XYZ file of C-alpha atoms in Angstrom:
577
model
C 0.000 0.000 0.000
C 1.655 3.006 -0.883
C 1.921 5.942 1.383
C -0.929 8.327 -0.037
C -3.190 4.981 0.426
C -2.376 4.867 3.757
C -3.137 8.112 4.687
C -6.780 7.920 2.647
C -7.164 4.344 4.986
C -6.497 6.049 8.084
C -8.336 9.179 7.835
C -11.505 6.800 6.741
C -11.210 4.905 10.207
C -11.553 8.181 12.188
C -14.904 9.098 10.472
C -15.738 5.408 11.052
C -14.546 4.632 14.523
C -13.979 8.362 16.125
C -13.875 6.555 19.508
C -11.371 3.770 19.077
C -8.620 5.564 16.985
C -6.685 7.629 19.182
C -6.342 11.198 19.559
C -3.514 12.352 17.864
C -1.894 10.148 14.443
C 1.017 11.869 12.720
C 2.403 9.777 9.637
C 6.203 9.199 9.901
C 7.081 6.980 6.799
C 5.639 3.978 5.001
C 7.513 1.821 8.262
C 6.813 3.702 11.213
C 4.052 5.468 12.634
C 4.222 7.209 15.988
C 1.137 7.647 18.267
C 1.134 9.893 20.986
C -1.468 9.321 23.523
C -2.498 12.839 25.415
C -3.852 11.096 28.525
C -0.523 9.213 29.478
C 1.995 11.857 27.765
C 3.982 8.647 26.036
C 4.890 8.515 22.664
C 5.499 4.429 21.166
C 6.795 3.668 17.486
C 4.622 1.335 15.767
C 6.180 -0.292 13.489
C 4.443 -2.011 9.571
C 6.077 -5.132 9.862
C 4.820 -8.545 10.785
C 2.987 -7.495 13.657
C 2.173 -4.359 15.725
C 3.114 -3.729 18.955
C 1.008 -1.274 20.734
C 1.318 0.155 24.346
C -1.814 1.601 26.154
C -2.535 3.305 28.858
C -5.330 2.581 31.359
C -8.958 2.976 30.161
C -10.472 0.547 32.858
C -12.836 -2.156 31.492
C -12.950 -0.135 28.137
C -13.078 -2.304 24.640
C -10.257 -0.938 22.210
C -10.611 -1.672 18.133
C -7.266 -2.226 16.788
C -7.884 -2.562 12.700
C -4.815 -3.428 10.169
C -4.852 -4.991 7.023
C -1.513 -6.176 5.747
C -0.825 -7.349 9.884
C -0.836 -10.842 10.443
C -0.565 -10.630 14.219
C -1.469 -8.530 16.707
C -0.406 -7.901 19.935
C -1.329 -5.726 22.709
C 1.607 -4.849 25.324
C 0.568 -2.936 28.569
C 2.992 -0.971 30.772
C 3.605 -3.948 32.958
C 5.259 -5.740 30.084
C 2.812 -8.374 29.145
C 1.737 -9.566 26.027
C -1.149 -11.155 24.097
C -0.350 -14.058 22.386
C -1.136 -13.508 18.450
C -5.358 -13.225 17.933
C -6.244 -13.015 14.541
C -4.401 -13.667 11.277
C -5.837 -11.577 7.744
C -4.748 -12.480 4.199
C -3.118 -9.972 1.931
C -6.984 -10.301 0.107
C -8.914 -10.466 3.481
C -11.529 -8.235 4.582
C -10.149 -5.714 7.393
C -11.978 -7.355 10.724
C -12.369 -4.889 13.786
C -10.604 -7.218 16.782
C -11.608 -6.193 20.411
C -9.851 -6.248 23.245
C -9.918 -5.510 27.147
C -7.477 -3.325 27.967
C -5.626 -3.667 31.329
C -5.807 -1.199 33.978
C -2.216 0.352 34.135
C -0.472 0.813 37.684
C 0.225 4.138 39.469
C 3.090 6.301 38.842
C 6.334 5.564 41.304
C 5.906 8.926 43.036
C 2.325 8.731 43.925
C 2.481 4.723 45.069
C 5.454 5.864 47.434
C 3.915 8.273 48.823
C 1.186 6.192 50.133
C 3.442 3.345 50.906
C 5.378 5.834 53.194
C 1.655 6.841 54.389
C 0.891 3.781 55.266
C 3.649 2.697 56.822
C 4.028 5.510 59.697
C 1.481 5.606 62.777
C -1.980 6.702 62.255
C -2.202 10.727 62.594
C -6.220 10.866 62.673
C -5.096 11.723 67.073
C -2.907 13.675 66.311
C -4.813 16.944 66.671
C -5.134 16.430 70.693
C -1.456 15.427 71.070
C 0.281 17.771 72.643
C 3.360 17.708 70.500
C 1.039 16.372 67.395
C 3.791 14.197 65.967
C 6.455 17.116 64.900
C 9.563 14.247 66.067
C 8.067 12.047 63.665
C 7.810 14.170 60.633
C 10.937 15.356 60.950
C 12.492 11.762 61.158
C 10.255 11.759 57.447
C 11.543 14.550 56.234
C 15.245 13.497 57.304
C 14.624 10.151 55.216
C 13.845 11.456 52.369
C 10.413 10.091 52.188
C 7.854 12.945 50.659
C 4.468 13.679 52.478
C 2.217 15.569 50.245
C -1.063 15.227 52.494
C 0.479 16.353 55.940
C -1.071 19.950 55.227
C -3.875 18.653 54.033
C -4.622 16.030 57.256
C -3.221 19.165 59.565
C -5.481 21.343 57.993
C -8.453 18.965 58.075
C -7.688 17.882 62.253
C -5.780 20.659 64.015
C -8.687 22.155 65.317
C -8.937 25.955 66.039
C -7.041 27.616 69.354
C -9.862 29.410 70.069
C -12.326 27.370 72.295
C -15.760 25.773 71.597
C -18.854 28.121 72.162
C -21.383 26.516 74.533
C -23.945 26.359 71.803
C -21.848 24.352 69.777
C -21.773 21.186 72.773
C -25.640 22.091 73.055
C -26.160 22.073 69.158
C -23.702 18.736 68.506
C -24.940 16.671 71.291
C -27.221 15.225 72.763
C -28.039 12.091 75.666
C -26.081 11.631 78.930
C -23.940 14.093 80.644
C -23.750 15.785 76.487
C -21.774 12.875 74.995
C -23.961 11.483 72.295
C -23.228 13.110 68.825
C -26.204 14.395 66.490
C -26.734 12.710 63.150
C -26.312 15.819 61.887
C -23.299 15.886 62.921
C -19.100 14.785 61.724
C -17.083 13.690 63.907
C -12.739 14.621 63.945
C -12.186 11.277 64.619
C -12.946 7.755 63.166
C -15.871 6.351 64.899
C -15.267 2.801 63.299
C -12.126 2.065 65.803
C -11.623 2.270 69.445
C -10.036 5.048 70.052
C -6.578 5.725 72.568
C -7.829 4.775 76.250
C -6.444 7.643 77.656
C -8.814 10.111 74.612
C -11.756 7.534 76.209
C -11.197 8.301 80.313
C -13.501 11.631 81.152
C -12.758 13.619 83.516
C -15.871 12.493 85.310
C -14.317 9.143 86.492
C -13.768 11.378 89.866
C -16.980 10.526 90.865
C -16.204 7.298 91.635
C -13.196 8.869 94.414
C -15.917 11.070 95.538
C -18.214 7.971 96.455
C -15.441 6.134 98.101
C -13.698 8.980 99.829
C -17.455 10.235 101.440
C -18.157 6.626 102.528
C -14.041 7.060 104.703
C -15.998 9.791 106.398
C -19.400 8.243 107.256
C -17.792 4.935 108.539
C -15.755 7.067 110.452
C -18.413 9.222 111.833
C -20.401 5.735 112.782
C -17.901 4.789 114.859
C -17.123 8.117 116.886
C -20.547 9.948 117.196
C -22.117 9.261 120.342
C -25.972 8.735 118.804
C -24.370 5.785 116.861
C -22.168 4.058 119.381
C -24.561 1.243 119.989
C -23.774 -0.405 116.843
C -20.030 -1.256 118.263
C -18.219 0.360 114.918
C -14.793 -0.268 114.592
C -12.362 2.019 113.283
C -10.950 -0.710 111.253
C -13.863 -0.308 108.301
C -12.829 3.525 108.174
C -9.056 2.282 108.231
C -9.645 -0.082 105.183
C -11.957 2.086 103.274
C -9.386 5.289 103.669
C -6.820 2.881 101.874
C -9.098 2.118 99.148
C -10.126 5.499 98.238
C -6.222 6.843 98.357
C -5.678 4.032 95.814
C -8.464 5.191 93.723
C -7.648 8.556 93.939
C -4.244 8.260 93.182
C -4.956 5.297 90.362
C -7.546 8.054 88.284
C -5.281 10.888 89.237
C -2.479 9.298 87.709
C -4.139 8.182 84.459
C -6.057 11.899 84.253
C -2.497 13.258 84.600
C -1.142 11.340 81.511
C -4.095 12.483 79.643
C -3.422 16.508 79.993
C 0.297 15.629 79.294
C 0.039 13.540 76.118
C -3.804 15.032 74.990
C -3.843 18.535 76.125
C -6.526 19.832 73.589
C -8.704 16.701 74.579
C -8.659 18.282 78.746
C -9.140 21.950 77.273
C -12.518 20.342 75.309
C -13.501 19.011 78.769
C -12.893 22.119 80.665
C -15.278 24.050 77.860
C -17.848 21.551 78.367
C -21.003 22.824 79.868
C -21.239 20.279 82.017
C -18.025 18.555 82.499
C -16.429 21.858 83.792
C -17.927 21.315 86.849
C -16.055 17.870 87.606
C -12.744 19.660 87.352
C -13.469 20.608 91.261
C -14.123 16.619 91.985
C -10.260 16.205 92.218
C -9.698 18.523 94.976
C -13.128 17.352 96.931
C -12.107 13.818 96.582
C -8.466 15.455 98.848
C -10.843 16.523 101.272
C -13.052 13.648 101.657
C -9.541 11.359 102.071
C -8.368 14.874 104.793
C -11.659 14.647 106.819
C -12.097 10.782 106.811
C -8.236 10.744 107.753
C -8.203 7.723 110.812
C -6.664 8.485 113.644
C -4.149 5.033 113.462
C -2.481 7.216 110.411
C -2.443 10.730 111.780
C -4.065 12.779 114.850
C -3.461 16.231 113.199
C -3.382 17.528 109.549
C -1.005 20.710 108.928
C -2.619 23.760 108.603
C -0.731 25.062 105.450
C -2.162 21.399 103.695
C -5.759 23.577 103.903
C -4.112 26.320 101.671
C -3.234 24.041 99.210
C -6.086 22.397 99.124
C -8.358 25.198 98.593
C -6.357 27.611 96.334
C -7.362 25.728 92.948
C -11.048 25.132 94.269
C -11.081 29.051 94.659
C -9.283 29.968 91.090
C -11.568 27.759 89.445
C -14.651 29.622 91.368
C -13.064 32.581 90.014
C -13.261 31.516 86.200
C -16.496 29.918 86.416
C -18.836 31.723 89.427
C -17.648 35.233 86.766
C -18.809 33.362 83.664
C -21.941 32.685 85.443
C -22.582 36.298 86.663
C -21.080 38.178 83.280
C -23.997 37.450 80.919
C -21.997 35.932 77.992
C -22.835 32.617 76.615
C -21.302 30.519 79.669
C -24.001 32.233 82.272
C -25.883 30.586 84.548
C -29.511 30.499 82.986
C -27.698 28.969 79.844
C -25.682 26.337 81.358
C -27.416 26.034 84.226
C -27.991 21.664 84.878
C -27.317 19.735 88.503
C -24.031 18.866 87.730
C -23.423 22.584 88.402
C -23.754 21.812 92.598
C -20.282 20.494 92.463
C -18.988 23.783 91.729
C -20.677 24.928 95.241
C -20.139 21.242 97.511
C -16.560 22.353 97.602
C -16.933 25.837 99.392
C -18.994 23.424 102.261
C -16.309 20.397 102.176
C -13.655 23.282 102.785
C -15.279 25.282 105.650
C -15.982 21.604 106.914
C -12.370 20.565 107.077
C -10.865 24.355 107.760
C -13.455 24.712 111.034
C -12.244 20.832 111.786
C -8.512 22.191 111.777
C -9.593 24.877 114.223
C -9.480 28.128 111.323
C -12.061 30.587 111.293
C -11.770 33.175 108.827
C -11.186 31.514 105.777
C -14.081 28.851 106.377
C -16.446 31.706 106.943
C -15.227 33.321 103.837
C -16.007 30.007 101.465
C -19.153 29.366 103.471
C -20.547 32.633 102.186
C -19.372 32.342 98.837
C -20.757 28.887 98.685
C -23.924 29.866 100.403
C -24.611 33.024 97.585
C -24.090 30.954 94.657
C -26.310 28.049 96.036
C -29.362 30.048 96.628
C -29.097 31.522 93.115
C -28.674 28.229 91.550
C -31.208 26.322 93.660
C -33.432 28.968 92.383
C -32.434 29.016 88.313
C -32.267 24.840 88.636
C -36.135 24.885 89.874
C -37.747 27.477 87.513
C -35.921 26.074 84.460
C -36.259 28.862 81.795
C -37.778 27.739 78.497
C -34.170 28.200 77.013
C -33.180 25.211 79.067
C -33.025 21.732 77.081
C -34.854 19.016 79.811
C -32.189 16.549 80.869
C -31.782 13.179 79.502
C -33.027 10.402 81.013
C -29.661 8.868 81.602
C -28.823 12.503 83.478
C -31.698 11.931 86.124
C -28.815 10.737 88.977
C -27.006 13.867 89.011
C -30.550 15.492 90.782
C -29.572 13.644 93.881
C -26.773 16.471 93.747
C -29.147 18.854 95.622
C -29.086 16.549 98.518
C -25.140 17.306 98.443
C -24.629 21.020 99.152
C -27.656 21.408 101.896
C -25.906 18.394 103.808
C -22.604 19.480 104.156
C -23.064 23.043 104.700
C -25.609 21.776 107.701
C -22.396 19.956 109.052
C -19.867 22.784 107.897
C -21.573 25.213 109.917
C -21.998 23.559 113.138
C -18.683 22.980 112.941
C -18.149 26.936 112.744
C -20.582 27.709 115.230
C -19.754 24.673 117.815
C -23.188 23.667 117.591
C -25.856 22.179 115.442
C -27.539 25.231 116.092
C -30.593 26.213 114.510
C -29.076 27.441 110.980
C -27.279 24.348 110.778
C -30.671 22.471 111.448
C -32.822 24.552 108.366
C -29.617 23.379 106.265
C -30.409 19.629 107.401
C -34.257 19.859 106.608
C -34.107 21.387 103.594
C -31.704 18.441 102.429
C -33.506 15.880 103.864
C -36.819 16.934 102.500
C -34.994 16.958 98.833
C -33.368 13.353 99.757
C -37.318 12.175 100.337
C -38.611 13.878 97.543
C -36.130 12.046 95.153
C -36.173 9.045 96.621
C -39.468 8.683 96.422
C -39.360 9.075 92.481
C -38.603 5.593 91.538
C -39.462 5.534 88.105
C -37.454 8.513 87.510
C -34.695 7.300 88.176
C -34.546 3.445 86.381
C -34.770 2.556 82.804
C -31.505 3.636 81.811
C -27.847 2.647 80.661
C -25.227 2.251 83.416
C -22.939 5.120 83.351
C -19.993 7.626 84.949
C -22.922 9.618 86.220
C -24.535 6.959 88.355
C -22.208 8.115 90.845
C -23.759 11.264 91.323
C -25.862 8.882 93.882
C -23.115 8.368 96.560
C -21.526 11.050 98.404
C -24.915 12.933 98.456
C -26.662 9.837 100.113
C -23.599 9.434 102.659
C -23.546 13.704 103.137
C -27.049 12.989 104.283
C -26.250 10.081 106.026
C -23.357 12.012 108.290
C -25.486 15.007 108.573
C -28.432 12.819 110.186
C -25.979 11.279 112.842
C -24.868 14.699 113.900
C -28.712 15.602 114.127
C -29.093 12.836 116.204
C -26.677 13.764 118.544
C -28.574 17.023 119.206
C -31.679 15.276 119.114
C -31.423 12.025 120.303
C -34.066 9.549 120.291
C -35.133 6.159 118.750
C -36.348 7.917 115.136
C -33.427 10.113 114.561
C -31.381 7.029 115.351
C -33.151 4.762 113.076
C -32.807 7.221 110.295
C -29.136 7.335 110.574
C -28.884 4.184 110.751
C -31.233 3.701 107.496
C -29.397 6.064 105.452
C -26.602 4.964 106.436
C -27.429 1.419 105.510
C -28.784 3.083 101.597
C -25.666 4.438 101.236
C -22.873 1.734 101.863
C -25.114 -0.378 99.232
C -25.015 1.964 96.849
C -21.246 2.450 96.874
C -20.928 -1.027 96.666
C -23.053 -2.046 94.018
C -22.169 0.958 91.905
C -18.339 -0.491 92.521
C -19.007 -3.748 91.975
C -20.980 -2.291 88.686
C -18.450 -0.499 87.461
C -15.606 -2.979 87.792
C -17.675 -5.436 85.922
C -18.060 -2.730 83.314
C -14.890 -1.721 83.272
C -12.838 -5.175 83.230
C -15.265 -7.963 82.066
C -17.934 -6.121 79.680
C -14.814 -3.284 78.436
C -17.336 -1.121 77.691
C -17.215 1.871 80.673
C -15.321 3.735 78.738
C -16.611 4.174 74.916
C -15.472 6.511 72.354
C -15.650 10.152 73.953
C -17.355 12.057 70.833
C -17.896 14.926 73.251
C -14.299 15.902 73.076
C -14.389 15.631 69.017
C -17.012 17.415 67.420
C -15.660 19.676 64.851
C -15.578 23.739 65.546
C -18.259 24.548 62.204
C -21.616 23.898 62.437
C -23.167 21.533 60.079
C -24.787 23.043 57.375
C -28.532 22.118 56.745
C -30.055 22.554 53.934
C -33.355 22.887 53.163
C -35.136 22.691 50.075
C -38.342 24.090 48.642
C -40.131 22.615 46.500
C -42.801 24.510 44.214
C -45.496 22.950 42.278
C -46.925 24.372 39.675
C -50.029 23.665 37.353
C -51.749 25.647 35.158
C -49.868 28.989 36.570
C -51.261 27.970 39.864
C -49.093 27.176 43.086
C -49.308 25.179 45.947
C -49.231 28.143 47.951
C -52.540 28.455 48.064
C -52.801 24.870 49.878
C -50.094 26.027 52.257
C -51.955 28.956 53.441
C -55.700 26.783 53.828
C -53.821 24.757 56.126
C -52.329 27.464 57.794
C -55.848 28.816 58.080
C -56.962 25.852 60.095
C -53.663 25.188 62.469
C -55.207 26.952 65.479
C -58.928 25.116 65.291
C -59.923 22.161 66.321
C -58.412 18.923 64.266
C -61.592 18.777 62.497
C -60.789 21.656 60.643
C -57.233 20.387 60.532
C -58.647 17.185 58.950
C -60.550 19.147 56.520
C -57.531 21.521 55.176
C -55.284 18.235 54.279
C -58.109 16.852 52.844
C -58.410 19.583 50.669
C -54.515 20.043 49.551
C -55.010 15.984 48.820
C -57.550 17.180 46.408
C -55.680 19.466 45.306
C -52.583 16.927 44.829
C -55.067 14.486 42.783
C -56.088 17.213 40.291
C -52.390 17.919 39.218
């Protein structure tokens, strides 16, 4: 076939097949024609001989027409290197035949399948963001290698969250359930909910709970076996002695662990601290030190130091400082916003103080946190009862954390006879007031079943036993069989709850594995999600459905008669279109 033949044949099979020949055909010689693919940027000789040898690149599952008719072979290399084995052979006289065939997929470049290998092949950076050193050691051990990372600013940029803290309304608008901790289906979540996540990203700061429940019960068996109303049940000293130990090894184990957490996951303890709710257990650290100072048995030490009170007290008071001025300044972290019973934690710790300072033999610096507790307890007794319409109603799961009102009443009862000398009659409106909310709650029983076992379960103990303590000093005053038997009876109530809620959570915690789940409460992302809603207008005729909008509308405040009768109408209305 001579060259102008050639041509003439090729130019007919791009107005025949404008699909299968490729892009770009430039005619070399009568030997040698070069194709130049524009996808792949390669440029392969094919050479007019026996056969043709033609490199592709990868089209997927897509069929490729290869037509010659002086070939007598074909084959089909792909960037890998294999071949086809010869398909079809044509005569000099033969009909050109159009032979099909599957292409194969071709592999990556090098550079892009190395970076991924190297990807793969270093730790998982989706925790990064709330590390405190994010991984900087091990990107520059990358870097050092020579190994390229071409997403790191994009998965920075994607993670790191902001510096600036989370509004309140973003918690209230992501979350939802227990304590805040469910996520939205609305919402995204920084992290991958489809693994477990680090243990110390899982451990809340409201595990302190459980060293506030064992540190109050120190107290009360102590109290059992030195108050004179209660000395008829022969109480050793020995059940105080054992349970002391058990709550310094609780405090010290959750201490420890909490401590890792705000050195490894820094931005995971700042989420906590802007928590609405979880704020307030950031003063369960320094209450659970003065449970283990007040329940102290005498076999370990007579006397506690009076600078130890100082210590104790000056991060109680900088963290009243920060949050009792949020409350007060009218910004989005005041009181009628965030206002929940959770909150009476922030105020226990003003009556645990002037408990142990007046127990030390101070006087002006219990007075001073009795007053400041007293002031903030009235107002929030009073915003926790009205509960403005602003404030979302509490999940079910929350409902223990209401035995928190029993708390504050109950130690301040104790704190201030303590001050006085007496259980005197301010301490004994103080002891009424919490025992009527103790029987007011407890008599509740339906409010408070039918959920999950959780952290917040231990909202139960330490106001029970505060109650419990409170009622044996009362019946010191006032001694007589029924102030006896109630001590004795709350008493009872609250040594079973601490131990079934321990027994619970140890079950929970090392059999079941599931008492710590993945805290999506510390990783909802800073933006909003974006909802969008569409509108959808009908129209028939040049009439809209408007007009059915605003019949129904018509009806809304009427009886559902007339409700009835406006949806019946827009189905009409549907029916003719």
């Amino acid at each position: 076939m001579s060259e102008d033949e050639q041509r003439e044949y090729f130019e007919l099979q791009e107005t025949e097949y404008p699909e299968t020949v490729p892009s770009v055909l430039k005619h070399k010689s009568s030997k040698q024609v070069v194709l130049e693919s524009e996808t792949s940027g390669l440029s392969n000789t094919i050479s007019a001989m026996q056969s043709i040898s033609i490199s592709m690149p990868s089209a997927g599952n897509k069929i490729i027409t290869v037509v010659d008719e002086n070939a007598q072979g074909f084959s089909i290399n792909g960037v890998g290197g294999d071949s086809c084995p010869p398909l079809e052979t044509l005569g000099n006289n033969a009909e050109p035949k159009a032979v099909m065939f599957l292409s194969r997929p071709m592999s990556k470049g090098s550079s892009i399948g190395e970076a991924d290998n190297d990807s793969q092949r270093f730790k998982d950076k989706n925790f990064d963001s709330f590390k405190t050193w994010s991984g900087k050691l091990e990107r520059q051990i990358t870097s050092l290698s020579g190994r390229s990372r071409k997403f790191d600013s994009e998965e920075e940029s994607t993670q790191n969250p902001e510096n600036e803290p989370l509004p309140v309304d973003r918690y209230f608008d992501a979350l939802e359930g227990p304590e805040l901790e469910t996520l939205r289906s609305t919402e995204e979540i920084m992290l991958p909910d489809d693994k477990t996540w680090p243990f110390l990203l899982r451990f809340p700061i409201s595990s302190f709970g459980i060293c506030l429940g064992v540190g109050s019960q120190s107290v009360m068996w102590k109290a059992l076996a030195s108050t004179t109303s209660t000395r008829f049940l022969h109480i050793s000293l020995t059940a105080n002695l054992i349970l002391w130990w058990i709550a310094v090894a609780l405090v010290a184990v959750v201490s420890s662990i909490y401590l890792l957490k705000v050195i490894l996951y820094f931005e995971a303890v700042r989420r906590e601290y802007y928590h609405p709710i979880r704020v307030n257990f950031f003063f369960a650290p320094w209450i659970s030190l003065l449970f283990l100072s007040l329940g102290l048995p005498p076999s370990v030490s007579s006397n506690l130091p009076e600078p130890l009170w100082y210590i104790l007290m000056t991060p109680i008071l900088c963290l009243e400082l920060k949050i009792y001025g949020q409350w007060m300044s009218g910004g989005q972290r005041r009181l009628s916003k965030v206002a929940n019973p959770s909150n009476h934690l922030a105020i226990v710790g003003n009556f645990v103080g002037a408990l142990l300072g007046a127990s030390m033999g101070l006087k002006e610096g219990p007075i001073f946190f009795f007053a400041v507790g007293l002031a903030h307890y009235l107002v929030l007794f009073v915003t926790l009862y009205q509960r403005l319409p602003t404030n979302e109603t509490l999940p079910k799961e929350l409902h223990p954390v209401f035995f928190l009102f029993v708390a504050a009443p109950s130690v301040a009862s104790m704190a201030w006879a303590k001050i006085r000398g007496s259980f005197d009659y301010g301490s004994r409106i103080a002891y009424f007031i919490a025992l009527f909310l103790y029987f007011s709650l407890a008599v509740r029983v339906n409010f408070f079943r039918g959920f999950k076992f959780s952290l917040a379960w231990w909202a139960y103990t330490f106001p029970m036993t505060g109650a419990a303590i409170a009622t044996m000093q009362y019946s010191s005053v006032v001694t007589n069989v029924l102030t006896q038997t109630l001590a004795v009876i709350l008493s009872l109530v609250a040594t079973l709850t601490v131990t079934s809620l321990l027994v619970t959570t140890m079950l929970h915690a090392f059999v079941l594995r599931d008492l710590f789940p993945n805290d999506v409460a510390i990783a909802i992302s800073d933006r909003k999600p974006k909802h969008h809603r569409k509108w959808f207008h009908i129209r028939h005729g040049g009439s809209e459905w408007s007009k059915d909008i605003e019949t129904f509308l018509k009806f809304a405040n009427t009886s559902n008669n007339d409700i009835e009768a406006a949806l019946n109408i827009s189905n009409d209305e549907a029916k003719r279109v």
